[in-house]
mmCIF file of C-alpha atoms in Angstrom:
data_model
loop_
_atom_site.group_PDB
_atom_site.id
_atom_site.type_symbol
_atom_site.label_atom_id
_atom_site.label_comp_id
_atom_site.label_asym_id
_atom_site.label_seq_id
_atom_site.Cartn_x
_atom_site.Cartn_y
_atom_site.Cartn_z
ATOM 1 C CA UNK A 1 -15.201 25.863 -8.276
ATOM 2 C CA UNK A 2 -12.316 26.176 -5.883
ATOM 3 C CA UNK A 3 -13.723 23.457 -3.430
ATOM 4 C CA UNK A 4 -13.803 20.656 -6.644
ATOM 5 C CA UNK A 5 -10.052 20.657 -6.741
ATOM 6 C CA UNK A 6 -9.789 19.430 -3.396
ATOM 7 C CA UNK A 7 -12.508 16.413 -3.962
ATOM 8 C CA UNK A 8 -11.541 13.498 -5.519
ATOM 9 C CA UNK A 9 -13.325 13.135 -8.658
ATOM 10 C CA UNK A 10 -13.510 9.355 -9.192
ATOM 11 C CA UNK A 11 -16.368 7.723 -7.337
ATOM 12 C CA UNK A 12 -16.025 5.537 -4.883
ATOM 13 C CA UNK A 13 -17.429 1.702 -4.568
ATOM 14 C CA UNK A 14 -20.098 1.120 -2.291
ATOM 15 C CA UNK A 15 -19.892 -2.464 -0.294
ATOM 16 C CA UNK A 16 -22.751 -3.410 -2.786
ATOM 17 C CA UNK A 17 -20.999 -2.222 -6.218
ATOM 18 C CA UNK A 18 -17.645 -3.382 -5.084
ATOM 19 C CA UNK A 19 -19.210 -6.979 -4.678
ATOM 20 C CA UNK A 20 -20.888 -6.595 -8.048
ATOM 21 C CA UNK A 21 -17.569 -5.440 -9.690
ATOM 22 C CA UNK A 22 -15.550 -7.998 -7.781
ATOM 23 C CA UNK A 23 -18.209 -10.788 -8.998
ATOM 24 C CA UNK A 24 -17.688 -10.031 -12.889
ATOM 25 C CA UNK A 25 -14.320 -11.739 -12.632
ATOM 26 C CA UNK A 26 -13.897 -14.856 -14.594
ATOM 27 C CA UNK A 27 -11.090 -16.392 -11.798
ATOM 28 C CA UNK A 28 -8.488 -16.862 -14.861
ATOM 29 C CA UNK A 29 -5.985 -19.623 -13.881
ATOM 30 C CA UNK A 30 -3.263 -18.191 -15.787
ATOM 31 C CA UNK A 31 -4.473 -14.662 -13.973
ATOM 32 C CA UNK A 32 -3.343 -12.550 -17.091
ATOM 33 C CA UNK A 33 -4.128 -9.190 -14.944
ATOM 34 C CA UNK A 34 -1.613 -10.157 -12.015
ATOM 35 C CA UNK A 35 1.144 -11.042 -14.893
ATOM 36 C CA UNK A 36 0.548 -7.419 -16.405
ATOM 37 C CA UNK A 37 1.235 -5.605 -13.342
ATOM 38 C CA UNK A 38 4.661 -4.154 -13.058
ATOM 39 C CA UNK A 39 4.975 -3.808 -9.531
ATOM 40 C CA UNK A 40 3.357 -7.306 -9.079
ATOM 41 C CA UNK A 41 0.264 -6.131 -6.851
ATOM 42 C CA UNK A 42 -1.323 -9.532 -7.597
ATOM 43 C CA UNK A 43 -4.972 -8.191 -8.510
ATOM 44 C CA UNK A 44 -6.058 -11.547 -9.217
ATOM 45 C CA UNK A 45 -5.638 -12.700 -5.618
ATOM 46 C CA UNK A 46 -6.990 -9.749 -4.053
ATOM 47 C CA UNK A 47 -10.150 -9.709 -6.401
ATOM 48 C CA UNK A 48 -10.844 -13.104 -5.173
ATOM 49 C CA UNK A 49 -10.133 -12.229 -1.480
ATOM 50 C CA UNK A 50 -13.171 -9.376 -2.177
ATOM 51 C CA UNK A 51 -15.363 -12.205 -3.703
ATOM 52 C CA UNK A 52 -15.156 -14.098 -0.479
ATOM 53 C CA UNK A 53 -15.797 -11.180 1.413
ATOM 54 C CA UNK A 54 -12.309 -11.308 2.667
ATOM 55 C CA UNK A 55 -11.256 -7.728 2.992
ATOM 56 C CA UNK A 56 -8.690 -8.147 5.357
ATOM 57 C CA UNK A 57 -7.096 -10.815 2.938
ATOM 58 C CA UNK A 58 -7.319 -8.467 0.040
ATOM 59 C CA UNK A 59 -5.850 -5.642 2.138
ATOM 60 C CA UNK A 60 -2.401 -7.844 3.053
ATOM 61 C CA UNK A 61 -2.261 -9.095 -0.558
ATOM 62 C CA UNK A 62 -2.272 -5.221 -2.105
ATOM 63 C CA UNK A 63 -0.028 -4.099 1.148
ATOM 64 C CA UNK A 64 2.662 -6.803 1.233
ATOM 65 C CA UNK A 65 2.996 -6.817 -2.651
ATOM 66 C CA UNK A 66 2.796 -2.884 -3.288
ATOM 67 C CA UNK A 67 4.084 -0.805 -0.697
ATOM 68 C CA UNK A 68 2.284 2.232 -2.194
ATOM 69 C CA UNK A 69 -0.959 0.570 -2.887
ATOM 70 C CA UNK A 70 -2.995 3.326 -1.729
ATOM 71 C CA UNK A 71 -1.312 5.772 -4.148
ATOM 72 C CA UNK A 72 -1.178 3.584 -7.100
ATOM 73 C CA UNK A 73 -4.668 2.587 -6.768
ATOM 74 C CA UNK A 74 -5.647 6.279 -7.619
ATOM 75 C CA UNK A 75 -2.705 7.274 -10.358
ATOM 76 C CA UNK A 76 -1.783 4.171 -12.049
ATOM 77 C CA UNK A 77 -2.749 3.764 -15.834
ATOM 78 C CA UNK A 78 -4.533 0.647 -15.202
ATOM 79 C CA UNK A 79 -5.980 0.547 -19.209
ATOM 80 C CA UNK A 80 -2.057 -0.030 -19.822
ATOM 81 C CA UNK A 81 -1.482 -2.541 -17.285
ATOM 82 C CA UNK A 82 -3.698 -5.213 -15.530
ATOM 83 C CA UNK A 83 -7.183 -3.758 -16.941
ATOM 84 C CA UNK A 84 -5.417 -4.478 -20.626
ATOM 85 C CA UNK A 85 -4.613 -8.162 -19.486
ATOM 86 C CA UNK A 86 -8.018 -8.434 -17.993
ATOM 87 C CA UNK A 87 -9.949 -11.726 -20.064
ATOM 88 C CA UNK A 88 -13.387 -9.976 -19.039
ATOM 89 C CA UNK A 89 -12.520 -7.173 -21.868
ATOM 90 C CA UNK A 90 -13.305 -9.789 -24.185
ATOM 91 C CA UNK A 91 -16.773 -10.180 -23.242
ATOM 92 C CA UNK A 92 -17.906 -6.692 -22.164
ATOM 93 C CA UNK A 93 -15.378 -4.371 -20.530
ATOM 94 C CA UNK A 94 -12.198 -5.044 -17.829
ATOM 95 C CA UNK A 95 -12.998 -5.153 -14.529
ATOM 96 C CA UNK A 96 -12.063 -1.778 -12.675
ATOM 97 C CA UNK A 97 -9.116 -3.081 -10.755
ATOM 98 C CA UNK A 98 -7.723 0.477 -9.733
ATOM 99 C CA UNK A 99 -11.143 1.338 -8.268
ATOM 100 C CA UNK A 100 -11.447 -2.129 -6.122
ATOM 101 C CA UNK A 101 -7.690 -1.511 -5.086
ATOM 102 C CA UNK A 102 -8.619 1.892 -4.216
ATOM 103 C CA UNK A 103 -11.612 0.944 -1.713
ATOM 104 C CA UNK A 104 -9.429 -2.018 -0.213
ATOM 105 C CA UNK A 105 -6.635 0.568 0.845
ATOM 106 C CA UNK A 106 -9.363 2.987 1.991
ATOM 107 C CA UNK A 107 -10.298 0.138 4.209
ATOM 108 C CA UNK A 108 -7.066 -0.407 5.613
ATOM 109 C CA UNK A 109 -7.219 2.866 7.142
ATOM 110 C CA UNK A 110 -10.705 2.437 8.370
ATOM 111 C CA UNK A 111 -9.820 -1.012 10.232
ATOM 112 C CA UNK A 112 -6.789 0.354 11.356
ATOM 113 C CA UNK A 113 -4.696 -2.287 9.751
ATOM 114 C CA UNK A 114 -0.980 -2.354 10.334
ATOM 115 C CA UNK A 115 0.256 -5.064 7.778
ATOM 116 C CA UNK A 116 3.558 -3.925 7.470
ATOM 117 C CA UNK A 117 5.882 -4.769 10.640
ATOM 118 C CA UNK A 118 9.354 -3.479 11.540
ATOM 119 C CA UNK A 119 11.724 -6.545 11.477
ATOM 120 C CA UNK A 120 12.571 -8.382 14.899
ATOM 121 C CA UNK A 121 16.128 -8.047 14.053
ATOM 122 C CA UNK A 122 18.032 -5.311 12.411
ATOM 123 C CA UNK A 123 20.975 -5.599 10.036
ATOM 124 C CA UNK A 124 24.184 -3.334 10.528
ATOM 125 C CA UNK A 125 24.076 -1.851 7.321
ATOM 126 C CA UNK A 126 23.111 1.732 6.858
ATOM 127 C CA UNK A 127 21.885 2.899 3.459
ATOM 128 C CA UNK A 128 20.923 6.649 2.509
ATOM 129 C CA UNK A 129 18.379 7.230 -0.152
ATOM 130 C CA UNK A 130 18.204 10.616 -2.248
ATOM 131 C CA UNK A 131 14.764 11.857 -2.981
ATOM 132 C CA UNK A 132 11.337 10.797 -1.657
ATOM 133 C CA UNK A 133 9.352 10.533 -4.839
ATOM 134 C CA UNK A 134 7.629 7.004 -5.531
ATOM 135 C CA UNK A 135 10.996 4.762 -5.997
ATOM 136 C CA UNK A 136 12.673 6.758 -3.263
ATOM 137 C CA UNK A 137 9.765 5.973 -0.390
ATOM 138 C CA UNK A 138 9.193 2.337 -2.086
ATOM 139 C CA UNK A 139 12.642 1.489 -1.868
ATOM 140 C CA UNK A 140 12.900 2.973 1.912
ATOM 141 C CA UNK A 141 9.841 0.779 2.885
ATOM 142 C CA UNK A 142 11.664 -2.576 1.087
ATOM 143 C CA UNK A 143 14.993 -1.859 2.804
ATOM 144 C CA UNK A 144 13.406 -0.954 6.375
ATOM 145 C CA UNK A 145 11.185 -4.590 6.230
ATOM 146 C CA UNK A 146 14.719 -6.625 5.468
ATOM 147 C CA UNK A 147 15.957 -4.922 8.486
ATOM 148 C CA UNK A 148 18.587 -1.899 6.884
ATOM 149 C CA UNK A 149 19.098 1.153 8.743
ATOM 150 C CA UNK A 150 17.594 4.079 6.448
ATOM 151 C CA UNK A 151 18.492 7.598 6.195
ATOM 152 C CA UNK A 152 16.134 9.659 3.185
ATOM 153 C CA UNK A 153 17.726 12.945 1.763
ATOM 154 C CA UNK A 154 14.982 15.340 0.310
ATOM 155 C CA UNK A 155 15.636 18.858 -1.103
ATOM 156 C CA UNK A 156 11.789 20.151 -0.135
ATOM 157 C CA UNK A 157 10.153 20.319 3.160
ATOM 158 C CA UNK A 158 8.155 17.685 3.233
ATOM 159 C CA UNK A 159 8.444 13.891 1.360
ATOM 160 C CA UNK A 160 6.530 12.508 -1.524
ATOM 161 C CA UNK A 161 8.375 14.203 -4.468
ATOM 162 C CA UNK A 162 6.182 14.556 -7.251
ATOM 163 C CA UNK A 163 3.486 12.502 -5.626
ATOM 164 C CA UNK A 164 3.206 15.559 -3.208
ATOM 165 C CA UNK A 165 3.881 18.698 -5.518
ATOM 166 C CA UNK A 166 2.997 17.629 -8.904
ATOM 167 C CA UNK A 167 -0.318 15.036 -8.808
ATOM 168 C CA UNK A 168 -3.404 17.225 -8.679
ATOM 169 C CA UNK A 169 -5.114 16.904 -5.289
ATOM 170 C CA UNK A 170 -8.505 15.522 -7.021
ATOM 171 C CA UNK A 171 -6.456 12.455 -8.371
ATOM 172 C CA UNK A 172 -4.344 12.045 -5.151
ATOM 173 C CA UNK A 173 -4.924 14.030 -2.263
ATOM 174 C CA UNK A 174 -2.290 14.836 -0.040
ATOM 175 C CA UNK A 175 -3.865 13.143 3.102
ATOM 176 C CA UNK A 176 -3.172 9.845 1.277
ATOM 177 C CA UNK A 177 0.488 10.965 0.606
ATOM 178 C CA UNK A 178 0.862 11.513 4.131
ATOM 179 C CA UNK A 179 -0.462 8.339 4.905
ATOM 180 C CA UNK A 180 1.652 6.317 2.787
ATOM 181 C CA UNK A 181 4.594 8.124 3.956
ATOM 182 C CA UNK A 182 3.942 7.897 7.420
ATOM 183 C CA UNK A 183 3.553 4.197 7.172
ATOM 184 C CA UNK A 184 7.033 3.711 5.663
ATOM 185 C CA UNK A 185 8.724 6.498 7.738
ATOM 186 C CA UNK A 186 7.344 4.668 11.027
ATOM 187 C CA UNK A 187 9.439 1.338 10.306
ATOM 188 C CA UNK A 188 12.308 3.217 11.265
ATOM 189 C CA UNK A 189 13.454 5.768 8.601
ATOM 190 C CA UNK A 190 16.083 8.589 9.943
ATOM 191 C CA UNK A 191 14.345 11.670 7.455
ATOM 192 C CA UNK A 192 16.589 14.965 6.408
ATOM 193 C CA UNK A 193 14.239 17.410 4.817
ATOM 194 C CA UNK A 194 15.401 20.829 3.130
ATOM 195 C CA UNK A 195 18.597 18.951 2.274
ATOM 196 C CA UNK A 196 19.965 18.838 -1.402
ATOM 197 C CA UNK A 197 22.299 16.992 -1.669
ATOM 198 C CA UNK A 198 24.932 18.453 -3.874
ATOM 199 C CA UNK A 199 24.898 21.897 -1.929
ATOM 200 C CA UNK A 200 24.082 20.815 1.719
ATOM 201 C CA UNK A 201 25.895 17.470 1.536
ATOM 202 C CA UNK A 202 28.163 15.946 -0.973
ATOM 203 C CA UNK A 203 27.465 12.844 -3.010
ATOM 204 C CA UNK A 204 31.042 11.859 -2.121
ATOM 205 C CA UNK A 205 30.496 12.556 1.697
ATOM 206 C CA UNK A 206 27.492 9.844 1.692
ATOM 207 C CA UNK A 207 29.628 7.215 -0.608
ATOM 208 C CA UNK A 208 31.853 7.198 2.501
ATOM 209 C CA UNK A 209 29.313 7.566 5.350
ATOM 210 C CA UNK A 210 26.732 4.839 3.839
ATOM 211 C CA UNK A 211 27.152 1.104 3.033
ATOM 212 C CA UNK A 212 25.206 2.055 -0.374
ATOM 213 C CA UNK A 213 23.280 4.938 -1.645
ATOM 214 C CA UNK A 214 20.293 5.079 -3.691
ATOM 215 C CA UNK A 215 19.735 8.014 -6.015
ATOM 216 C CA UNK A 216 16.001 8.733 -6.611
ATOM 217 C CA UNK A 217 16.064 12.067 -7.464
ATOM 218 C CA UNK A 218 13.596 11.367 -10.619
ATOM 219 C CA UNK A 219 13.012 13.541 -13.673
ATOM 220 C CA UNK A 220 12.669 16.677 -11.526
ATOM 221 C CA UNK A 221 13.325 19.222 -14.158
ATOM 222 C CA UNK A 222 10.867 20.711 -16.884
ATOM 223 C CA UNK A 223 12.112 20.829 -20.523
ATOM 224 C CA UNK A 224 11.677 24.057 -22.594
ATOM 225 C CA UNK A 225 12.426 25.127 -26.155
ATOM 226 C CA UNK A 226 14.713 28.141 -27.016
ATOM 227 C CA UNK A 227 12.013 29.907 -28.581
ATOM 228 C CA UNK A 228 10.151 30.124 -25.353
ATOM 229 C CA UNK A 229 13.051 31.318 -23.204
ATOM 230 C CA UNK A 230 12.625 34.274 -21.103
ATOM 231 C CA UNK A 231 9.297 34.987 -21.881
ATOM 232 C CA UNK A 232 6.960 36.238 -19.385
ATOM 233 C CA UNK A 233 3.964 34.733 -20.568
ATOM 234 C CA UNK A 234 5.749 31.233 -20.445
ATOM 235 C CA UNK A 235 5.641 28.961 -17.320
ATOM 236 C CA UNK A 236 6.198 25.161 -16.932
ATOM 237 C CA UNK A 237 3.582 22.972 -16.292
ATOM 238 C CA UNK A 238 5.371 21.079 -12.920
ATOM 239 C CA UNK A 239 5.941 24.410 -11.701
ATOM 240 C CA UNK A 240 2.313 25.722 -11.691
ATOM 241 C CA UNK A 241 1.001 22.260 -10.732
ATOM 242 C CA UNK A 242 3.371 22.789 -7.812
ATOM 243 C CA UNK A 243 1.607 26.203 -7.195
ATOM 244 C CA UNK A 244 -1.281 24.883 -7.335
ATOM 245 C CA UNK A 245 -1.190 21.801 -4.938
ATOM 246 C CA UNK A 246 0.424 23.942 -2.251
ATOM 247 C CA UNK A 247 -2.243 26.644 -2.428
ATOM 248 C CA UNK A 248 -5.027 23.838 -2.337
ATOM 249 C CA UNK A 249 -6.472 25.066 -5.647
ATOM 250 C CA UNK A 250 -6.496 28.893 -4.065
ATOM 251 C CA UNK A 251 -5.340 30.724 -6.367
ATOM 252 C CA UNK A 252 -6.420 32.902 -9.672
ATOM 253 C CA UNK A 253 -5.856 31.718 -13.067
ATOM 254 C CA UNK A 254 -6.454 33.540 -16.354
ATOM 255 C CA UNK A 255 -9.198 32.857 -18.988
ATOM 256 C CA UNK A 256 -7.245 32.012 -21.755
ATOM 257 C CA UNK A 257 -4.650 29.379 -21.857
ATOM 258 C CA UNK A 258 -2.382 27.403 -24.044
ATOM 259 C CA UNK A 259 -0.846 24.238 -23.128
ATOM 260 C CA UNK A 260 2.074 22.827 -25.232
ATOM 261 C CA UNK A 261 1.925 18.667 -24.829
ATOM 262 C CA UNK A 262 -0.360 16.147 -24.472
ATOM 263 C CA UNK A 263 0.988 13.541 -21.698
ATOM 264 C CA UNK A 264 -0.561 12.887 -18.411
ATOM 265 C CA UNK A 265 0.956 16.103 -17.063
ATOM 266 C CA UNK A 266 -0.623 18.225 -19.698
ATOM 267 C CA UNK A 267 -3.856 16.884 -18.994
ATOM 268 C CA UNK A 268 -3.438 17.363 -15.215
ATOM 269 C CA UNK A 269 -2.878 20.884 -15.543
ATOM 270 C CA UNK A 270 -5.527 21.329 -18.458
ATOM 271 C CA UNK A 271 -8.151 19.891 -16.178
ATOM 272 C CA UNK A 272 -6.800 21.631 -13.066
ATOM 273 C CA UNK A 273 -7.315 24.961 -14.930
ATOM 274 C CA UNK A 274 -10.572 24.080 -16.049
ATOM 275 C CA UNK A 275 -11.896 23.260 -12.204
ATOM 276 C CA UNK A 276 -10.188 26.347 -10.984
ATOM 277 C CA UNK A 277 -12.251 28.714 -13.796
ATOM 278 C CA UNK A 278 -10.175 29.159 -16.612
ATOM 279 C CA UNK A 279 -12.604 29.406 -19.638
ATOM 280 C CA UNK A 280 -10.659 28.454 -22.686
ATOM 281 C CA UNK A 281 -7.783 25.885 -22.049
ATOM 282 C CA UNK A 282 -6.458 24.358 -25.513
ATOM 283 C CA UNK A 283 -3.296 21.521 -25.566
ATOM 284 C CA UNK A 284 -1.695 21.667 -28.503
ATOM 285 C CA UNK A 285 -0.056 18.391 -28.927
ATOM 286 C CA UNK A 286 2.973 17.056 -31.060
ATOM 287 C CA UNK A 287 1.396 13.496 -31.444
ATOM 288 C CA UNK A 288 -1.959 12.777 -33.244
ATOM 289 C CA UNK A 289 -4.710 11.288 -31.570
ATOM 290 C CA UNK A 290 -3.709 7.698 -32.223
ATOM 291 C CA UNK A 291 -0.209 8.384 -30.897
ATOM 292 C CA UNK A 292 -0.915 9.843 -27.746
ATOM 293 C CA UNK A 293 0.673 9.371 -24.537
ATOM 294 C CA UNK A 294 -1.746 10.421 -22.011
ATOM 295 C CA UNK A 295 -3.826 7.846 -20.378
ATOM 296 C CA UNK A 296 -7.432 7.262 -21.493
ATOM 297 C CA UNK A 297 -8.951 8.089 -18.311
ATOM 298 C CA UNK A 298 -6.777 11.496 -17.744
ATOM 299 C CA UNK A 299 -7.706 12.516 -21.350
ATOM 300 C CA UNK A 300 -11.245 11.525 -21.234
ATOM 301 C CA UNK A 301 -11.370 14.099 -18.273
ATOM 302 C CA UNK A 302 -9.777 16.891 -19.668
ATOM 303 C CA UNK A 303 -12.303 16.447 -22.784
ATOM 304 C CA UNK A 304 -15.110 15.926 -20.737
ATOM 305 C CA UNK A 305 -14.232 19.750 -19.226
ATOM 306 C CA UNK A 306 -14.389 21.039 -22.640
ATOM 307 C CA UNK A 307 -10.562 21.373 -23.009
ATOM 308 C CA UNK A 308 -9.531 21.717 -26.828
ATOM 309 C CA UNK A 309 -7.138 19.529 -28.350
ATOM 310 C CA UNK A 310 -5.100 20.512 -31.757
ATOM 311 C CA UNK A 311 -3.273 17.202 -32.332
ATOM 312 C CA UNK A 312 -0.455 16.642 -34.418
ATOM 313 C CA UNK A 313 0.853 20.326 -34.042
ATOM 314 C CA UNK A 314 4.208 21.428 -33.273
ATOM 315 C CA UNK A 315 5.231 25.204 -32.131
ATOM 316 C CA UNK A 316 6.862 27.111 -34.992
ATOM 317 C CA UNK A 317 7.443 30.437 -33.744
ATOM 318 C CA UNK A 318 6.362 32.701 -30.659
ATOM 319 C CA UNK A 319 5.626 36.564 -30.747
ATOM 320 C CA UNK A 320 5.089 37.612 -26.762
ATOM 321 C CA UNK A 321 1.800 35.894 -26.259
ATOM 322 C CA UNK A 322 1.184 34.665 -29.840
ATOM 323 C CA UNK A 323 2.207 31.279 -30.800
ATOM 324 C CA UNK A 324 2.103 29.892 -34.374
ATOM 325 C CA UNK A 325 1.838 26.278 -34.807
ATOM 326 C CA UNK A 326 2.765 23.922 -38.016
ATOM 327 C CA UNK A 327 0.930 20.462 -38.581
ATOM 328 C CA UNK A 328 3.391 17.802 -39.184
ATOM 329 C CA UNK A 329 2.142 15.990 -41.737
ATOM 330 C CA UNK A 330 -0.258 18.374 -43.702
ATOM 331 C CA UNK A 331 0.172 21.800 -45.048
ATOM 332 C CA UNK A 332 -1.616 23.656 -42.148
ATOM 333 C CA UNK A 333 -1.036 26.366 -39.433
ATOM 334 C CA UNK A 334 -2.701 27.876 -36.839
ATOM 335 C CA UNK A 335 -2.047 31.131 -34.249
ATOM 336 C CA UNK A 336 -3.164 31.207 -31.163
ATOM 337 C CA UNK A 337 -3.228 34.143 -28.310
ATOM 338 C CA UNK A 338 -3.421 33.287 -24.630
ATOM 339 C CA UNK A 339 -2.851 34.968 -21.102
ATOM 340 C CA UNK A 340 -0.698 32.100 -20.098
ATOM 341 C CA UNK A 341 1.601 29.590 -21.808
ATOM 342 C CA UNK A 342 1.906 26.238 -20.363
ATOM 343 C CA UNK A 343 4.989 23.785 -21.310
ATOM 344 C CA UNK A 344 4.094 20.414 -20.789
ATOM 345 C CA UNK A 345 6.793 18.854 -23.110
ATOM 346 C CA UNK A 346 8.626 16.520 -20.529
ATOM 347 C CA UNK A 347 10.791 16.792 -18.105
ATOM 348 C CA UNK A 348 14.837 15.667 -17.656
ATOM 349 C CA UNK A 349 17.197 15.008 -14.784
ATOM 350 C CA UNK A 350 18.821 18.055 -13.293
ATOM 351 C CA UNK A 351 21.751 16.578 -11.209
ATOM 352 C CA UNK A 352 23.555 19.597 -10.593
ATOM 353 C CA UNK A 353 26.200 19.219 -8.476
ATOM 354 C CA UNK A 354 26.157 15.325 -8.314
ATOM 355 C CA UNK A 355 28.969 13.570 -10.032
ATOM 356 C CA UNK A 356 27.009 10.917 -11.809
ATOM 357 C CA UNK A 357 27.286 10.238 -15.487
ATOM 358 C CA UNK A 358 23.801 10.220 -17.228
ATOM 359 C CA UNK A 359 22.882 9.562 -21.251
ATOM 360 C CA UNK A 360 19.245 10.288 -22.077
ATOM 361 C CA UNK A 361 18.339 11.024 -18.623
ATOM 362 C CA UNK A 362 19.184 7.630 -17.072
ATOM 363 C CA UNK A 363 22.151 7.108 -14.935
ATOM 364 C CA UNK A 364 24.891 5.129 -16.872
ATOM 365 C CA UNK A 365 24.583 1.533 -14.618
ATOM 366 C CA UNK A 366 25.065 -2.090 -15.038
ATOM 367 C CA UNK A 367 21.448 -2.820 -14.269
ATOM 368 C CA UNK A 368 21.163 -0.376 -11.240
ATOM 369 C CA UNK A 369 24.597 -0.112 -9.734
ATOM 370 C CA UNK A 370 26.821 2.435 -10.916
ATOM 371 C CA UNK A 371 30.158 0.578 -11.701
ATOM 372 C CA UNK A 372 32.660 1.083 -9.205
ATOM 373 C CA UNK A 373 30.861 3.045 -6.432
ATOM 374 C CA UNK A 374 28.143 1.794 -4.104
ATOM 375 C CA UNK A 375 25.540 3.649 -5.520
ATOM 376 C CA UNK A 376 22.282 2.637 -7.090
ATOM 377 C CA UNK A 377 19.949 4.521 -9.484
ATOM 378 C CA UNK A 378 16.243 3.941 -8.973
ATOM 379 C CA UNK A 379 13.211 4.978 -10.874
ATOM 380 C CA UNK A 380 12.646 7.390 -13.664
ATOM 381 C CA UNK A 381 16.475 7.716 -13.975
ATOM 382 C CA UNK A 382 17.096 3.907 -14.040
ATOM 383 C CA UNK A 383 16.694 1.955 -17.244
ATOM 384 C CA UNK A 384 13.100 1.701 -16.588
ATOM 385 C CA UNK A 385 10.692 1.798 -19.246
ATOM 386 C CA UNK A 386 7.710 2.488 -17.224
ATOM 387 C CA UNK A 387 7.839 5.902 -16.254
ATOM 388 C CA UNK A 388 5.316 5.838 -14.028
ATOM 389 C CA UNK A 389 4.518 5.519 -10.265
ATOM 390 C CA UNK A 390 3.992 1.541 -10.474
ATOM 391 C CA UNK A 391 6.992 1.501 -12.517
ATOM 392 C CA UNK A 392 9.145 3.226 -9.829
ATOM 393 C CA UNK A 393 7.594 0.537 -7.588
ATOM 394 C CA UNK A 394 8.896 -2.148 -9.484
ATOM 395 C CA UNK A 395 12.306 -0.639 -9.901
ATOM 396 C CA UNK A 396 12.422 -0.107 -5.907
ATOM 397 C CA UNK A 397 11.860 -3.691 -5.234
ATOM 398 C CA UNK A 398 14.464 -4.773 -7.810
ATOM 399 C CA UNK A 399 17.524 -2.238 -6.671
ATOM 400 C CA UNK A 400 16.569 -3.526 -2.561
ATOM 401 C CA UNK A 401 17.076 -7.213 -4.267
ATOM 402 C CA UNK A 402 20.472 -5.844 -5.928
ATOM 403 C CA UNK A 403 21.578 -4.047 -2.996
ATOM 404 C CA UNK A 404 21.116 -7.271 -0.731
ATOM 405 C CA UNK A 405 23.264 -9.104 -3.009
ATOM 406 C CA UNK A 406 25.716 -6.314 -3.110
ATOM 407 C CA UNK A 407 26.023 -6.252 0.583
ATOM 408 C CA UNK A 408 26.231 -9.787 1.074
ATOM 409 C CA UNK A 409 28.788 -10.212 -1.482
ATOM 410 C CA UNK A 410 30.682 -7.323 0.481
#
């Protein structure tokens, strides 16, 4: 069972099936799929290139528009964005845009293409980026392409943030994260790992040292509920996902597990635990099925592995390893015992020793800039509706544009 954790679940296209899928495209003049992509990856253009057997052109389109194109191809909930806009869905089903993009970015490695090139002339300004999750990495890449000097500060021993330490290996192998990170760092970034801003170096020091500072720390702390605190049977989903991924799935997991929560993170941990051998995994979810936040693909994957899902329930009380849940709308209670209780009820920002004001996990900014400072927020802590990797890429593009205006004005 363990081996499966390190194997990508989604089957790749072959050259034949790739062309068959691309030929289903209706070549819409208004390209609704491209309009629906938050990152502006332009699937309409790269699908047309595939149809005309121009793989190199397709690679250039993806990479120039989305610096994390290989990662987004694997983890983006395409049914909410580009595939939702696909006109073909009105006939039979949407084009499988994510898998086409995955094939393209994999071919980029096979062909040893290097679409992104260092600028001939560098600018004088130096910019610090705090955090190397998707928003920090993307911002670093776009700044480097514009010729700015970029230093990245990361508290972990390797770059990647939640991409490396959270998303399961079967969805996003760290070998892919390594390639995307190396592609950006090779543009000239200077990297400081094992460095916690607020502890090893202060935000005030960075403000003085750099022309601009980007805060991309993400929602890096698991939420909890008072009733579950100090309970030895309870762990957070993000800490367990990290432990599993760091050990490549080589850990022992208990047989009976309750997961409180029903978003993508809950589906990730539920699927991971089933792959690793847990016999009984149950997700107890606040939302009813019609309200589910998890992507359709992740929900389907969990249910295919016989994950039990109880929708519309909230935890009422916990006694050791037994939890009582109450339905939100009807008079119904359930009691469940488990070897392990996993909380997947969301994340919040942990800005310990970072002197920035937050409101509901978002930095108080004017667009992306914290007024009166040279600090800019990016990714999940910015005013970003799409709390996803593709949303992080979009905010990175917008922050880089805003920083360029700020530095020119300065």
